[in-house]
Short mmCIF file of C-alpha atoms in Angstrom, two decimals:
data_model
loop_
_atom_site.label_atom_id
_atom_site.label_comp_id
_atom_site.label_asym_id
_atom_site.label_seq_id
_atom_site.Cartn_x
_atom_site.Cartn_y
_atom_site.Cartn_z
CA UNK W 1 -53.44 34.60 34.53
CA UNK W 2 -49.98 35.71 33.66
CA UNK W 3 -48.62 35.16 30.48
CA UNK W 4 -44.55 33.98 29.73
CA UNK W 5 -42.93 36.35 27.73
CA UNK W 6 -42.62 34.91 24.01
CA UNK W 7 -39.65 36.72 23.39
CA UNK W 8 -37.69 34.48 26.02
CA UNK W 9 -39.35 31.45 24.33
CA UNK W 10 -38.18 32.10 20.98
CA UNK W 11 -34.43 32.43 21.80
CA UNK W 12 -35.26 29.54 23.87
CA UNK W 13 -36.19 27.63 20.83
CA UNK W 14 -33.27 29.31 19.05
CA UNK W 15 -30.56 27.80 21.42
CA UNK W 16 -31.72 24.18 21.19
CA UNK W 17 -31.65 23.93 17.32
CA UNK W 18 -28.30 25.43 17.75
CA UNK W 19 -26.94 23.02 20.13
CA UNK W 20 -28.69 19.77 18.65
CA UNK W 21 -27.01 20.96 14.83
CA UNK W 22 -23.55 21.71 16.75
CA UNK W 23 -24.17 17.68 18.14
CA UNK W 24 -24.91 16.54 14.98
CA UNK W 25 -22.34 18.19 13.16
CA UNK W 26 -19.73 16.38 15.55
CA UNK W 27 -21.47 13.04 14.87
CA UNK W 28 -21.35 13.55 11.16
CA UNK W 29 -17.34 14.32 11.65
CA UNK W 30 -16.84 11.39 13.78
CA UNK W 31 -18.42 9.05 11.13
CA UNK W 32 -17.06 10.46 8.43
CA UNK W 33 -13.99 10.35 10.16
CA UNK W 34 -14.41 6.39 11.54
CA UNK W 35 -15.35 5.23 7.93
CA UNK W 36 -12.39 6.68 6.55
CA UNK W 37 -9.81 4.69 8.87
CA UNK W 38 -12.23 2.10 7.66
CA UNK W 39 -11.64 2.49 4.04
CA UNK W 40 -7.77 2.95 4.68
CA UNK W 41 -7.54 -0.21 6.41
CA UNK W 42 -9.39 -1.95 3.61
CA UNK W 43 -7.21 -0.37 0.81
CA UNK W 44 -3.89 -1.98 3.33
CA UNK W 45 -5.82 -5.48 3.11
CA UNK W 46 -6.44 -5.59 -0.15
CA UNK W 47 -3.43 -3.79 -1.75
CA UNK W 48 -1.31 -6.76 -0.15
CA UNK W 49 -3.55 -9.33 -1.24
CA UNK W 50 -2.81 -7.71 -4.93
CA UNK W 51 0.90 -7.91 -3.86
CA UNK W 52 0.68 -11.59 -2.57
CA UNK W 53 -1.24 -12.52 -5.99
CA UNK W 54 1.82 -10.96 -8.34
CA UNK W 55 4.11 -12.93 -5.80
CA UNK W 56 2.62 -16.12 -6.72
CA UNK W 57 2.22 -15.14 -10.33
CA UNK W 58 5.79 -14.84 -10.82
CA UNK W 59 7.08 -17.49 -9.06
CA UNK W 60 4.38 -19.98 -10.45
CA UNK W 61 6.30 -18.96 -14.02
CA UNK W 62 6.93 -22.29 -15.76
CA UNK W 63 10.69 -21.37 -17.11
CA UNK W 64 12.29 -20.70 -13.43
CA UNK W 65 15.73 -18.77 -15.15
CA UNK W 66 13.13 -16.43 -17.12
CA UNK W 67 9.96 -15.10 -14.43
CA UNK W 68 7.58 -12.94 -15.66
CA UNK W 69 4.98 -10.56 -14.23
CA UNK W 70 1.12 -10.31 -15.17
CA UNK W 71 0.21 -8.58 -17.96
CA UNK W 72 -3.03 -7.09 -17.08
CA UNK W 73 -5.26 -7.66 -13.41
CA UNK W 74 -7.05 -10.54 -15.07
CA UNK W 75 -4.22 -12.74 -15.20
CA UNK W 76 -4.16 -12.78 -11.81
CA UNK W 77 -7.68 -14.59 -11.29
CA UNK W 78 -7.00 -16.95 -14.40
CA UNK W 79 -2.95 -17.85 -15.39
CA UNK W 80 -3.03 -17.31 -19.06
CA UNK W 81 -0.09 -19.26 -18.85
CA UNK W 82 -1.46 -22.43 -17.49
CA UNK W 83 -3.90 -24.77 -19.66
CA UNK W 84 -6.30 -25.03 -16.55
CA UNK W 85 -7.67 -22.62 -14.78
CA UNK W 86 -4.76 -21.25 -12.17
CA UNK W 87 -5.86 -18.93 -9.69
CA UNK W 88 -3.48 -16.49 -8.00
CA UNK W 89 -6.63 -14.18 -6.34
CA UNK W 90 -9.92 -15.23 -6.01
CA UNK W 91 -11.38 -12.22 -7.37
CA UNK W 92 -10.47 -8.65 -8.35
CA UNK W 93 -11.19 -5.78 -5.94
CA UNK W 94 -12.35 -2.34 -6.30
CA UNK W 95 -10.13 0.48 -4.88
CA UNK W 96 -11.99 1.19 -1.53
CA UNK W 97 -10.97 5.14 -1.47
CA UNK W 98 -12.61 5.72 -4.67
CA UNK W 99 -15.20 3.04 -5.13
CA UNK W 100 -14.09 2.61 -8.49
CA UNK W 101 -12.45 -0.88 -10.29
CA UNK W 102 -9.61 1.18 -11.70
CA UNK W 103 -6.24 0.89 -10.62
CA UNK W 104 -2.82 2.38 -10.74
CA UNK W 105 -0.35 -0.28 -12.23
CA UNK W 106 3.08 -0.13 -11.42
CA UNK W 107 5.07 -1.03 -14.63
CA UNK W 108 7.90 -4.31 -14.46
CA UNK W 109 10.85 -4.49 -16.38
CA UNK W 110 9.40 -7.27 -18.69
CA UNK W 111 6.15 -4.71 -19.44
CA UNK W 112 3.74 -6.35 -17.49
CA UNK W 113 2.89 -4.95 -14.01
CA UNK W 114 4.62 -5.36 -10.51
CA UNK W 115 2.08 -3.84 -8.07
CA UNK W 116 -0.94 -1.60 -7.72
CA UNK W 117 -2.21 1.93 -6.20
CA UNK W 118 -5.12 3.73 -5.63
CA UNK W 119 -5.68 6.71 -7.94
CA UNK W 120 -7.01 8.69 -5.10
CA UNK W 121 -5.40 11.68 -4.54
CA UNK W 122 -6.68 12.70 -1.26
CA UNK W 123 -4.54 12.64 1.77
CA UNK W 124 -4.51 9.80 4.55
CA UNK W 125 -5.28 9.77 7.58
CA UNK W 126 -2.79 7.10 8.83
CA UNK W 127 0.53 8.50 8.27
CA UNK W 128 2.61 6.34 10.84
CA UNK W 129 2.72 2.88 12.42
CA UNK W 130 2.79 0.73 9.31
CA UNK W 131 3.26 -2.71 9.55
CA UNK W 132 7.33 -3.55 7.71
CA UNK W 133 5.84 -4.64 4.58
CA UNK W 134 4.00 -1.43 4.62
CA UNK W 135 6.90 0.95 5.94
CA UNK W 136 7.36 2.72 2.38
CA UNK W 137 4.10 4.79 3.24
CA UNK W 138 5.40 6.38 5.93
CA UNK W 139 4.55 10.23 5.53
CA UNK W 140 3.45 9.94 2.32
CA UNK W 141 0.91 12.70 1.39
CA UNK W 142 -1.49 10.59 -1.12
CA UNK W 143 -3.50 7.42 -1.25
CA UNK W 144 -2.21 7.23 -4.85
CA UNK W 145 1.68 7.12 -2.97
CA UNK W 146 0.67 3.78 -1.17
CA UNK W 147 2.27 1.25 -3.44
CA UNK W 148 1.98 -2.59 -3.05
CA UNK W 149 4.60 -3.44 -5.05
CA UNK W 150 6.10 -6.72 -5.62
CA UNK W 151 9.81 -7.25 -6.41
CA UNK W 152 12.01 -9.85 -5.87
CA UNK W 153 15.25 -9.82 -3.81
CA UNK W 154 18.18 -10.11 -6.41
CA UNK W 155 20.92 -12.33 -5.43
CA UNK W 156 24.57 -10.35 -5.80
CA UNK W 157 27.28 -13.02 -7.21
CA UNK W 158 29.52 -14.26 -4.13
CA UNK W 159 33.41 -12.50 -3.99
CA UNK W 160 36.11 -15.04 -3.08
CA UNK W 161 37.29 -13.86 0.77
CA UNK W 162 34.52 -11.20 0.41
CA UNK W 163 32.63 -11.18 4.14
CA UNK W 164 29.29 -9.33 4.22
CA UNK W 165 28.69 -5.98 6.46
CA UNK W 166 26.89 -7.07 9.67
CA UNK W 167 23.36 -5.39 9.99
CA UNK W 168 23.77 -3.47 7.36
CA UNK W 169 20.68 -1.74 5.53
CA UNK W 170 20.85 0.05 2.56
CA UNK W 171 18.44 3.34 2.63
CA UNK W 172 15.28 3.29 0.29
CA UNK W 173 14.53 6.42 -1.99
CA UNK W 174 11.31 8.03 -2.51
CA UNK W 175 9.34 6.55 -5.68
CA UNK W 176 7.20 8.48 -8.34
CA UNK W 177 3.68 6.58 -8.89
CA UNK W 178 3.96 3.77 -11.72
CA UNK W 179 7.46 3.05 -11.04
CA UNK W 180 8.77 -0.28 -9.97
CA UNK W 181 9.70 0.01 -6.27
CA UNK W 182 13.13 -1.79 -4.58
CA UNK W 183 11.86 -4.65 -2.15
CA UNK W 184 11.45 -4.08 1.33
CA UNK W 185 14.67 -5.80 2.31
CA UNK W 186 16.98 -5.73 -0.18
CA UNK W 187 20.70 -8.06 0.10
CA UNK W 188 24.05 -7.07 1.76
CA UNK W 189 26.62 -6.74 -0.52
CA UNK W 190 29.55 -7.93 0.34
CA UNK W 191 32.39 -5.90 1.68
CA UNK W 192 35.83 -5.99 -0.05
CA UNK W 193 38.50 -7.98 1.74
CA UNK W 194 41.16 -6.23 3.48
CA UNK W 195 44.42 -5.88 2.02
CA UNK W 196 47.37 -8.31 3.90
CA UNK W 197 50.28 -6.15 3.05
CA UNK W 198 49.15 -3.61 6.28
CA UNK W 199 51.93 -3.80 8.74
CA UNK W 200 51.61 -4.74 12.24
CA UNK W 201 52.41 -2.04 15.18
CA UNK W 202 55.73 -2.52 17.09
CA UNK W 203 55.93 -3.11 20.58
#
């Protein structure tokens, strides 16, 4: 009876474990990678649900000529304001990148708070293809740069004869974390009428 080398069975042995940790070390960087556009899409849903919740804080404000903003994230799940119990979000949310209850607050003019970000400091997968709400994160390097900020649209006084620039868009600047962010669409200002004294070309 002839006997199989064991030298050819041992690398045999050697080559499997090495292909079925290879295949398993893809798997773990597929799921690892799947549950972080998992996490990132969470963070989008509830980030706006924040922003939607300030929204209807502010314009639930009893004196309409003086709004305010929440002072602190459990106003928004009871209105200190009202004598019953006002609800603006159903129930606070934990930051889904770091697990954790804490957020970033974005600071309003009246000292309250005017949006929220994660505190996560790792980098994003998604870095395109926001939805226009969401266009401000565009190439931004850090969870903790994803603000869902709320801030109304001011309303610029009208100039007699003044006629607004057609389509025109005024360019957004890059903001710092905990600062109040312009709105998303922000108003045309008006255009200065043209002076009447221009003369008219001969024939």
């Amino acid at each position: 009876m002839v006997k199989q080398p064991q030298g050819f069975t041992y690398i045999g042995v050697l080559f499997v474990v090495a292909m079925m940790s290879t295949g398993l070390a893809l798997i773990g960087e597929v799921w690892h990678t799947s549950n972080a556009r998992e996490k990132e899409a969470e963070l989008l849903h509830i980030g706006n649900e924040y922003r939607k919740a300030i929204e209807r804080y502010y314009l639930a404000s009893k004196d309409q000529k003086v709004r305010t903003y929440p002072k602190n994230l459990s106003d928004l799940i009871k209105d200190p304001r009202d004598a019953g119990t006002l609800r603006h979000l159903r129930r606070l949310y934990p930051d889904p990148i770091t697990g954790k209850d804490e957020w970033g607050l974005v600071k309003s003019p009246d000292g309250g708070f005017a949006g929220v970000y994660s505190l996560s400091e790792e980098a994003p997968l998604k870095a395109a293809g926001f939805a226009v709400r969401d266009a401000s994160f565009e190439g931004k390097s850090k969870y903790s740069e994803w603000q869902f900020v709320y801030a109304p649209a001011a309303t610029p006084a009208a100039t007699p004869g003044a006629t607004p620039k057609p389509g025109a868009t005024p360019g957004s600047q890059p903001q710092a974390p905990g600062s109040l962010q312009p709105p998303a669409m922000q108003p045309v200002f008006p255009t200065p009428p043209q002076s009447s004294s221009s003369s008219s070309p001969r024939p």
